[in-house]
Every structure is written in C-alpha cells, then in structure tokens.
Coordinates of N, CA and C in Angstrom, one line a residue:
M1 N -20.6 73.1 35.9 CA -21.0 72.6 34.6 C -21.5 71.2 34.6
R2 N -22.5 71.0 35.4 CA -23.1 69.7 35.6 C -24.1 69.3 34.5
G3 N -24.6 70.3 33.8 CA -25.5 70.1 32.8 C -24.8 70.0 31.4
I4 N -25.6 70.1 30.4 CA -25.0 70.1 29.0 C -24.3 71.4 28.7
D5 N -23.1 71.4 28.3 CA -22.4 72.6 27.9 C -23.1 73.2 26.7
P6 N -23.6 74.4 26.8 CA -24.2 75.0 25.6 C -23.3 75.3 24.5
Q7 N -22.0 75.3 24.7 CA -21.0 75.4 23.7 C -19.9 74.3 23.8
P8 N -20.3 73.1 23.4 CA -19.5 71.9 23.7 C -18.1 71.9 23.1
G9 N -17.9 72.8 22.1 CA -16.6 72.8 21.5 C -15.6 73.7 22.2
R10 N -16.1 74.4 23.3 CA -15.2 75.3 24.0 C -14.0 74.6 24.6
P11 N -12.8 75.2 24.5 CA -11.6 74.5 25.1 C -11.8 74.4 26.6
R12 N -11.3 73.3 27.1 CA -11.2 73.1 28.5 C -9.9 73.5 29.1
V13 N -9.8 74.1 30.2 CA -8.5 74.3 30.8 C -8.5 73.6 32.2
V14 N -7.5 72.9 32.5 CA -7.3 72.2 33.8 C -6.2 72.9 34.5
I15 N -6.6 73.6 35.6 CA -5.6 74.4 36.4 C -5.1 73.4 37.4
L16 N -3.8 73.2 37.4 CA -3.2 72.2 38.3 C -2.7 72.8 39.6
A17 N -3.4 72.6 40.7 CA -3.2 73.3 41.9 C -3.3 72.4 43.1
R18 N -2.7 71.3 43.1 CA -2.8 70.4 44.3 C -1.4 70.1 44.9
G19 N -0.4 70.9 44.5 CA 1.0 70.6 45.0 C 1.1 70.9 46.4
D20 N 2.2 70.4 47.0 CA 2.5 70.6 48.4 C 3.1 72.0 48.7
S21 N 3.7 72.6 47.6 CA 4.3 73.9 47.8 C 5.3 74.0 48.9
R22 N 6.1 72.9 49.0 CA 7.0 72.9 50.2 C 8.1 73.9 50.1
R23 N 8.6 74.2 48.9 CA 9.7 75.2 48.8 C 9.1 76.6 49.0
M24 N 7.9 76.8 48.6 CA 7.3 78.2 48.8 C 6.9 78.4 50.2
G25 N 6.5 77.3 50.9 CA 6.2 77.4 52.3 C 4.7 77.7 52.6
R26 N 4.0 77.9 51.5 CA 2.5 78.1 51.6 C 1.9 77.8 50.3
P27 N 0.6 77.5 50.2 CA 0.0 77.1 48.9 C 0.2 78.2 47.8
K28 N 0.8 77.8 46.7 CA 1.2 78.7 45.7 C 0.0 79.5 45.1
G29 N -1.2 78.8 45.0 CA -2.3 79.4 44.4 C -2.8 80.7 45.2
G30 N -2.4 80.8 46.4 CA -2.8 81.9 47.2 C -1.8 83.0 47.3
V31 N -0.6 82.8 46.7 CA 0.5 83.7 46.7 C 0.2 84.8 45.7
T32 N 0.4 86.1 46.1 CA 0.2 87.2 45.2 C 1.3 87.3 44.1
V33 N 0.9 87.4 42.9 CA 1.8 87.6 41.7 C 2.5 88.9 41.9
P34 N 3.8 88.9 41.9 CA 4.6 90.2 42.1 C 4.1 91.3 41.1
G35 N 3.9 92.5 41.6 CA 3.5 93.6 40.7 C 2.0 93.7 40.4
T36 N 1.2 92.8 41.1 CA -0.2 92.8 40.8 C -1.0 92.6 42.1
D37 N -2.3 92.7 42.1 CA -3.1 92.4 43.3 C -3.8 91.1 43.1
L38 N -3.3 90.2 42.2 CA -4.0 88.9 42.0 C -3.1 87.8 42.6
T39 N -3.8 86.8 43.1 CA -3.0 85.6 43.5 C -2.7 84.8 42.2
M40 N -1.8 83.8 42.4 CA -1.5 83.0 41.2 C -2.7 82.3 40.6
L41 N -3.6 81.8 41.5 CA -4.8 81.1 41.1 C -5.7 82.1 40.3
Q42 N -5.8 83.3 40.8 CA -6.7 84.2 40.2 C -6.1 84.6 38.8
A43 N -4.8 84.8 38.7 CA -4.2 85.2 37.5 C -4.3 84.2 36.4
V44 N -4.1 82.9 36.8 CA -4.2 81.8 35.8 C -5.7 81.7 35.4
A45 N -6.6 81.7 36.3 CA -8.0 81.6 35.9 C -8.5 82.8 35.0
A46 N -7.9 84.0 35.3 CA -8.3 85.1 34.5 C -7.8 85.0 33.0
L47 N -6.8 84.2 32.8 CA -6.3 84.0 31.4 C -7.3 83.3 30.6
Y48 N -8.3 82.6 31.3 CA -9.3 81.8 30.6 C -10.7 82.2 30.9
P49 N -11.2 83.3 30.3 CA -12.5 83.8 30.6 C -13.6 82.7 30.3
P50 N -14.6 82.6 31.2 CA -15.5 81.6 31.1 C -16.4 81.6 29.9
A51 N -16.5 82.8 29.3 CA -17.3 82.9 28.0 C -16.6 82.1 26.9
R52 N -15.3 81.8 27.0 CA -14.6 81.1 26.0 C -14.0 79.7 26.4
F53 N -14.0 79.5 27.7 CA -13.3 78.3 28.3 C -14.2 77.7 29.4
V54 N -14.1 76.3 29.4 CA -14.6 75.6 30.6 C -13.4 75.4 31.5
R55 N -13.6 75.9 32.8 CA -12.4 75.9 33.7 C -12.6 74.9 34.8
L56 N -11.6 74.1 34.9 CA -11.5 73.1 36.0 C -10.3 73.3 36.8
V57 N -10.4 73.2 38.1 CA -9.3 73.3 39.1 C -9.1 72.0 39.8
V58 N -7.9 71.4 39.7 CA -7.6 70.2 40.5 C -6.8 70.7 41.7
T59 N -7.3 70.4 42.9 CA -6.6 70.8 44.1 C -6.9 69.7 45.2
R60 N -6.5 70.0 46.4 CA -6.7 69.1 47.5 C -7.9 69.5 48.3
V61 N -8.5 68.6 49.0 CA -9.6 68.9 49.9 C -9.3 70.0 50.9
D62 N -8.1 69.9 51.5 CA -7.7 70.8 52.5 C -7.4 72.3 52.0
L63 N -7.3 72.4 50.7 CA -7.1 73.7 50.1 C -8.4 74.4 49.5
L64 N -9.5 73.6 49.5 CA -10.7 74.2 48.9 C -11.2 75.4 49.7
G65 N -11.1 75.4 51.0 CA -11.5 76.5 51.8 C -10.8 77.8 51.5
Q66 N -9.5 77.7 51.1 CA -8.7 78.8 50.7 C -8.9 79.2 49.3
Y67 N -9.0 78.2 48.4 CA -9.0 78.5 47.0 C -10.4 78.9 46.4
R68 N -11.5 78.3 46.9 CA -12.8 78.6 46.4 C -13.1 80.1 46.5
P69 N -12.9 80.8 47.6 CA -13.2 82.2 47.7 C -12.5 83.1 46.7
L70 N -11.3 82.6 46.3 CA -10.5 83.4 45.4 C -11.1 83.6 44.0
L71 N -12.0 82.6 43.7 CA -12.6 82.6 42.3 C -14.1 82.7 42.4
E72 N -14.6 83.1 43.5 CA -16.1 83.1 43.6 C -16.7 84.2 42.8
D73 N -16.0 85.2 42.4 CA -16.5 86.3 41.6 C -16.0 86.2 40.2
S74 N -15.4 85.1 39.8 CA -14.8 85.0 38.5 C -15.6 84.3 37.4
G75 N -16.7 83.8 37.8 CA -17.5 83.0 36.8 C -17.4 81.6 37.1
P76 N -18.1 80.7 36.3 CA -18.1 79.3 36.6 C -16.8 78.6 36.7
V77 N -16.6 77.8 37.7 CA -15.4 77.0 37.9 C -15.8 75.6 38.4
E78 N -15.2 74.6 37.9 CA -15.5 73.2 38.3 C -14.3 72.8 39.2
W79 N -14.6 72.3 40.4 CA -13.6 71.9 41.4 C -13.4 70.4 41.4
I80 N -12.2 69.9 41.4 CA -11.9 68.5 41.4 C -10.8 68.3 42.5
T81 N -11.1 67.4 43.4 CA -10.1 67.1 44.5 C -9.3 65.8 44.3
A82 N -8.1 65.9 44.7 CA -7.2 64.7 44.6 C -6.2 64.8 45.8
P83 N -5.7 63.6 46.2 CA -4.7 63.6 47.3 C -3.5 64.4 47.0
A84 N -2.7 64.8 48.0 CA -1.5 65.5 47.7 C -0.5 64.5 47.1
G85 N 0.6 65.0 46.5 CA 1.6 64.2 46.0 C 1.4 63.8 44.5
G86 N 2.3 63.0 44.0 CA 2.2 62.6 42.6 C 2.7 63.6 41.6
T87 N 2.5 63.4 40.4 CA 3.1 64.2 39.3 C 2.0 65.1 38.6
T88 N 2.5 65.9 37.7 CA 1.6 66.7 36.9 C 0.7 65.8 36.1
A89 N 1.2 64.7 35.6 CA 0.4 63.8 34.8 C -0.7 63.2 35.7
G90 N -0.3 62.9 37.0 CA -1.3 62.4 37.9 C -2.4 63.4 38.3
T91 N -2.0 64.6 38.3 CA -3.0 65.7 38.6 C -4.0 65.8 37.4
L92 N -3.5 65.8 36.2 CA -4.3 65.8 35.1 C -5.2 64.6 35.0
A93 N -4.6 63.4 35.3 CA -5.4 62.2 35.3 C -6.6 62.3 36.3
A94 N -6.4 63.0 37.4 CA -7.5 63.1 38.4 C -8.7 63.9 37.8
A95 N -8.5 64.6 36.8 CA -9.6 65.4 36.2 C -10.3 64.6 35.1
M96 N -9.8 63.5 34.7 CA -10.3 62.8 33.5 C -11.7 62.2 33.7
G97 N -12.1 62.0 34.9 CA -13.5 61.5 35.1 C -14.6 62.6 35.1
H98 N -14.2 63.8 35.0 CA -15.1 64.9 35.1 C -15.9 65.0 33.7
P99 N -17.2 65.2 33.7 CA -18.0 65.2 32.5 C -17.4 66.2 31.5
A100 N -16.8 67.3 31.9 CA -16.3 68.3 30.9 C -15.3 67.7 30.0
L101 N -14.5 66.7 30.5 CA -13.5 66.0 29.7 C -14.0 64.7 29.2
K102 N -14.7 64.0 30.0 CA -15.1 62.6 29.7 C -16.1 62.6 28.5
E103 N -17.0 63.6 28.6 CA -18.2 63.6 27.7 C -17.9 64.5 26.4
Q104 N -16.8 65.2 26.4 CA -16.5 66.1 25.3 C -15.1 65.9 24.8
P105 N -14.8 64.7 24.3 CA -13.4 64.4 23.9 C -13.0 65.1 22.7
A106 N -13.9 65.8 21.9 CA -13.5 66.6 20.8 C -12.9 67.9 21.1
A107 N -13.2 68.4 22.3 CA -12.7 69.7 22.8 C -11.3 69.7 23.1
P108 N -10.5 70.8 22.7 CA -9.1 70.8 23.2 C -9.0 71.1 24.7
V109 N -7.9 70.6 25.2 CA -7.7 70.7 26.7 C -6.3 71.4 26.9
L110 N -6.3 72.4 27.7 CA -5.0 73.0 28.1 C -4.7 72.6 29.6
A111 N -3.5 72.2 29.9 CA -3.1 71.9 31.2 C -2.2 73.0 31.7
H112 N -2.6 73.8 32.8 CA -1.8 75.0 33.2 C -1.5 74.9 34.7
P113 N -0.2 74.7 35.0 CA 0.2 74.7 36.4 C -0.1 76.1 37.1
V114 N -0.5 76.1 38.3 CA -0.9 77.3 39.0 C 0.3 78.3 39.2
D115 N 1.5 77.7 39.2 CA 2.6 78.6 39.5 C 3.3 79.2 38.3
L116 N 2.5 79.2 37.1 CA 3.0 79.9 35.9 C 1.9 81.0 35.6
P117 N 1.8 82.1 36.3 CA 0.7 83.0 36.2 C 1.0 84.1 35.2
L118 N 2.1 84.1 34.5 CA 2.5 85.2 33.6 C 2.3 85.0 32.2
V119 N 1.7 83.9 31.8 CA 1.5 83.5 30.4 C 0.5 84.6 29.8
R120 N 0.8 85.0 28.6 CA 0.1 86.0 27.9 C -1.1 85.5 27.1
P121 N -2.2 86.3 27.0 CA -3.3 85.8 26.2 C -3.0 85.5 24.8
A122 N -2.1 86.2 24.2 CA -1.7 85.9 22.8 C -1.0 84.6 22.7
T123 N -0.3 84.2 23.7 CA 0.3 82.8 23.7 C -0.7 81.7 23.8
R124 N -1.7 81.9 24.7 CA -2.8 81.0 24.8 C -3.5 80.8 23.4
D125 N -3.8 81.9 22.8 CA -4.5 81.8 21.5 C -3.6 81.2 20.4
A126 N -2.3 81.5 20.5 CA -1.4 80.9 19.5 C -1.3 79.4 19.6
L127 N -1.3 78.9 20.8 CA -1.3 77.4 21.1 C -2.5 76.8 20.5
L128 N -3.7 77.4 20.8 CA -4.9 76.8 20.3 C -5.0 76.8 18.7
A129 N -4.5 77.9 18.2 CA -4.4 78.0 16.7 C -3.5 76.9 16.1
A130 N -2.3 76.7 16.8 CA -1.4 75.7 16.3 C -2.0 74.3 16.4
L131 N -2.7 74.1 17.5 CA -3.3 72.7 17.6 C -4.4 72.5 16.5
D132 N -5.1 73.6 16.1 CA -6.1 73.6 15.1 C -5.5 73.3 13.7
E133 N -4.2 73.8 13.5 CA -3.6 73.7 12.2 C -2.7 72.5 12.0
T134 N -2.4 71.8 13.1 CA -1.5 70.6 12.9 C -2.3 69.3 13.0
R135 N -1.7 68.3 12.6 CA -2.2 66.9 12.7 C -1.7 66.3 14.0
S136 N -0.8 66.9 14.7 CA -0.3 66.4 15.9 C -1.4 66.4 17.0
L137 N -1.1 65.6 18.1 CA -2.1 65.5 19.2 C -1.8 66.4 20.3
V138 N -0.6 67.0 20.4 CA -0.2 67.8 21.5 C 0.6 69.0 20.9
V139 N 0.4 70.2 21.5 CA 1.2 71.3 21.2 C 1.8 71.9 22.5
R140 N 3.1 72.1 22.5 CA 3.7 72.7 23.8 C 4.5 73.9 23.4
P141 N 4.4 74.9 24.2 CA 5.2 76.1 24.0 C 6.6 76.0 24.4
S142 N 7.5 76.8 23.8 CA 8.9 76.8 24.2 C 9.4 78.3 24.1
H143 N 10.2 78.6 25.0 CA 10.8 80.0 25.0 C 12.3 79.8 25.2
G144 N 13.1 80.4 24.3 CA 14.5 80.2 24.4 C 15.0 78.8 24.3
G145 N 14.2 77.9 23.7 CA 14.6 76.5 23.6 C 14.2 75.7 24.9
Q146 N 13.5 76.4 25.8 CA 13.1 75.7 27.1 C 11.6 75.3 27.0
P147 N 11.3 74.1 27.1 CA 9.8 73.7 27.1 C 9.1 74.3 28.2
G148 N 7.8 74.7 27.9 CA 7.0 75.4 28.9 C 5.6 74.9 29.0
H149 N 4.7 75.8 29.6 CA 3.3 75.5 29.8 C 2.5 76.8 29.4
P150 N 1.2 76.6 29.2 CA 0.4 75.4 29.2 C 0.6 74.5 28.0
V151 N 0.4 73.2 28.3 CA 0.4 72.2 27.2 C -1.0 72.1 26.7
C152 N -1.1 72.0 25.4 CA -2.5 72.0 24.7 C -2.6 70.6 24.0
F153 N -3.7 69.9 24.4 CA -4.0 68.6 23.9 C -5.2 68.5 23.1
R154 N -5.3 67.6 22.1 CA -6.5 67.2 21.6 C -7.2 66.4 22.7
G155 N -8.5 66.6 22.9 CA -9.1 65.9 24.0 C -9.0 64.4 23.8
K156 N -9.1 63.9 22.6 CA -9.1 62.5 22.3 C -7.7 61.9 22.7
A157 N -6.7 62.7 22.8 CA -5.3 62.2 23.1 C -5.1 61.9 24.6
L158 N -5.9 62.5 25.4 CA -5.7 62.4 26.9 C -5.9 61.0 27.4
G159 N -7.0 60.4 27.0 CA -7.2 59.0 27.5 C -6.1 58.1 27.3
P160 N -5.6 57.9 26.0 CA -4.5 57.1 25.8 C -3.2 57.5 26.5
L161 N -3.0 58.9 26.5 CA -1.7 59.4 27.1 C -1.7 59.0 28.6
L162 N -2.8 59.1 29.3 CA -2.8 59.0 30.7 C -3.3 57.6 31.1
A163 N -3.4 56.7 30.2 CA -3.8 55.3 30.5 C -2.9 54.7 31.6
G164 N -3.4 54.3 32.7 CA -2.6 53.6 33.7 C -2.0 54.6 34.7
V165 N -2.1 55.9 34.4 CA -1.6 56.9 35.4 C -2.5 57.1 36.5
G166 N -2.1 57.0 37.7 CA -2.9 57.3 38.9 C -2.5 58.7 39.5
S167 N -3.4 59.2 40.4 CA -3.1 60.5 40.9 C -1.9 60.5 41.8
D168 N -1.4 59.4 42.3 CA -0.3 59.3 43.1 C 1.0 58.8 42.4
D169 N 0.9 58.6 41.1 CA 2.1 58.1 40.4 C 3.3 59.1 40.5
Q170 N 4.5 58.5 40.5 CA 5.7 59.3 40.6 C 6.4 59.5 39.3
E171 N 7.7 59.7 39.3 CA 8.4 60.2 38.2 C 8.4 59.2 37.0
D172 N 8.2 57.9 37.3 CA 8.2 56.9 36.2 C 7.1 57.2 35.2
R173 N 6.1 57.9 35.6 CA 5.0 58.3 34.7 C 4.7 59.8 34.7
S174 N 5.8 60.5 34.7 CA 5.7 62.0 34.8 C 5.2 62.5 33.5
M175 N 4.7 63.8 33.5 CA 4.2 64.4 32.3 C 5.4 64.6 31.3
G176 N 6.6 65.0 31.9 CA 7.7 65.2 31.0 C 8.1 64.0 30.2
R177 N 8.0 62.8 30.9 CA 8.4 61.6 30.1 C 7.3 61.2 29.1
L178 N 6.1 61.4 29.5 CA 5.0 61.1 28.5 C 5.1 62.0 27.3
L179 N 5.4 63.3 27.5 CA 5.5 64.2 26.4 C 6.7 63.9 25.5
T180 N 7.8 63.5 26.2 CA 9.0 63.1 25.4 C 8.6 62.0 24.5
E181 N 7.8 61.0 25.0 CA 7.4 59.9 24.1 C 6.6 60.4 22.9
K182 N 5.7 61.4 23.2 CA 4.9 61.9 22.1 C 5.8 62.6 21.1
L183 N 6.8 63.4 21.5 CA 7.7 64.1 20.7 C 8.4 63.1 19.8
A184 N 8.9 62.0 20.4 CA 9.7 61.0 19.6 C 8.8 60.3 18.6
A185 N 7.5 60.2 18.9 CA 6.6 59.5 18.0 C 6.0 60.5 16.9
G186 N 6.4 61.8 17.0 CA 5.9 62.7 16.0 C 4.5 63.2 16.2
E187 N 4.1 63.1 17.5 CA 2.7 63.4 17.8 C 2.6 64.7 18.7
L188 N 3.8 65.4 18.8 CA 3.8 66.6 19.6 C 4.6 67.7 18.8
D189 N 4.0 68.9 18.7 CA 4.6 70.0 18.1 C 5.1 71.0 19.2
V190 N 6.3 71.5 19.0 CA 6.8 72.5 19.9 C 6.8 73.8 19.2
V191 N 6.1 74.8 19.9 CA 5.9 76.1 19.3 C 6.7 77.1 20.1
E192 N 7.7 77.7 19.4 CA 8.5 78.7 20.0 C 7.7 80.0 20.1
V193 N 7.7 80.6 21.3 CA 6.9 81.8 21.5 C 7.7 82.9 22.2
D194 N 7.4 84.1 21.9 CA 8.1 85.2 22.5 C 7.4 85.6 23.8
D195 N 7.4 84.7 24.7 CA 6.7 84.9 26.0 C 7.4 84.2 27.1
P196 N 8.2 84.9 27.9 CA 8.9 84.2 29.0 C 8.0 83.6 30.1
G197 N 6.7 84.1 30.0 CA 5.8 83.6 31.0 C 5.6 82.1 30.9
V198 N 5.8 81.5 29.8 CA 5.6 80.0 29.7 C 6.6 79.2 30.4
V199 N 7.7 79.8 30.8 CA 8.7 79.1 31.5 C 9.0 79.7 32.9
R200 N 8.3 80.8 33.2 CA 8.6 81.5 34.4 C 7.7 81.0 35.6
D201 N 8.2 80.0 36.3 CA 7.4 79.5 37.4 C 7.9 80.1 38.7
F202 N 7.1 80.1 39.7 CA 7.4 80.6 41.0 C 7.4 79.4 42.0
D203 N 8.6 79.0 42.4 CA 8.7 77.8 43.2 C 9.1 78.1 44.6
S204 N 9.7 79.2 44.9 CA 10.1 79.5 46.3 C 10.0 81.0 46.5
P205 N 10.1 81.4 47.8 CA 10.0 82.9 48.0 C 11.1 83.7 47.3
A206 N 12.2 83.1 47.0 CA 13.3 83.8 46.3 C 12.8 84.2 44.9
D207 N 11.9 83.4 44.3 CA 11.5 83.6 43.0 C 10.5 84.8 42.9
L208 N 10.0 85.2 44.0 CA 9.1 86.4 44.0 C 9.9 87.7 44.1
E209 N 11.1 87.6 44.4 CA 11.9 88.9 44.6 C 12.4 89.4 43.3
G210 N 12.4 90.7 43.2 CA 12.9 91.4 42.1 C 12.1 91.3 40.8
Q211 N 10.8 90.9 41.0 CA 9.9 90.9 39.8 C 9.2 92.2 39.7
P212 N 8.9 92.6 38.4 CA 8.1 93.8 38.2 C 6.7 93.7 38.8

C-alpha cells in the first residue's frame, strides 16, 4: 500500500510477529494451528480480509523468507522489519512510521499478536463497534475477567501512547503498563466477550497438545 489508500477509513491491523519464540522452539507464525491446515500467521491474517482491512506484519529480517510465502496468496500485506527483542509496545512502535498509520491517523488500528490465532470474526467486529460507540481511545477484550487481544486503538491515540517507546524497550514501557495507565485515566474500555480465543495464546509445544 505505497500509494493512496482508496478507502482511507479502513481499519489497520498490525500483526505482531517478531518474537524470538524461545519456548516454542521455532517461529510461532509458521506453526500450524491445531485442528487446521493454517499456520498461526495465516490464521491471524485471514481474520482480516484485505477488502476490509489494511494489513501490516511486523517481523524480523531473518523471518521474512519464511513468512512472506505464507501470505503470498492472501492479498495485499505490508511488511515491516524490526530487530528481535523488546516488548509488544516496541513492536507496535516499529510500525508507526509506515504510511498506513502515519498518514491516516483517523483510521482505527488493531494490534494482534501472531500467537493468538483463534479469535473469532464476531469478536473483531464487536471491538470495532465498541470503539465506534465509545469516547475512549482504546478498547480491549476480556474473557472470564482476563484481558486479551487484539487491542483496538483510535489511530490518533497511538502516537501519544507510544511516545518515547523504542523497538528494543523492555518491561518498563510494556504494552501492559501503558494500557493500565489508559485504564486508570478512563481512556480504555474493557469489553467482555464470549470468545476464549482472545486469551488463548500458544507459547510452547505443550500448548499445542490436546487442542481441537
């Protein structure tokens, strides 16, 4: 999407896929979702059809050769590279210079970690609807009282939220802390959803066992 977006109001989704995957032992985006023939990266990308969303994937240079072919038949995708390490906030900050975010601050932005591939389309739509209906700057799903993903932002909120965050920042500027600050300030709405996929991440090989 190097030119002008013909639908500039389309939500942007940033797929966060630059982690080391140390506990999994291999890049999570290439791991097959249990019970499907899709990798985690493919499953997350499929949740956001390009007719409705501008899709950006933040990953590492060394993973591009593995990840690009997984999405080559899925429609337009923008690729952003950042060094390994850092936090979720740092990964999202790495995307902030891309024209899809920088030049369209009015569009909502969803941040979706690649290891949560089971989120339902209805949940995605509910989060966007909730953001549209609230005056808050951020909407986050919750299931069973546990905060989850994707997190949905007003585009204009991202710059101030991530001010000073670098791609290699550690826990003192983590996304969890930043969102806690927004919650305390009354700028974040938590939406309880009947979707365990918002909290069901796959962090290690053991997490892949026994899944439908």
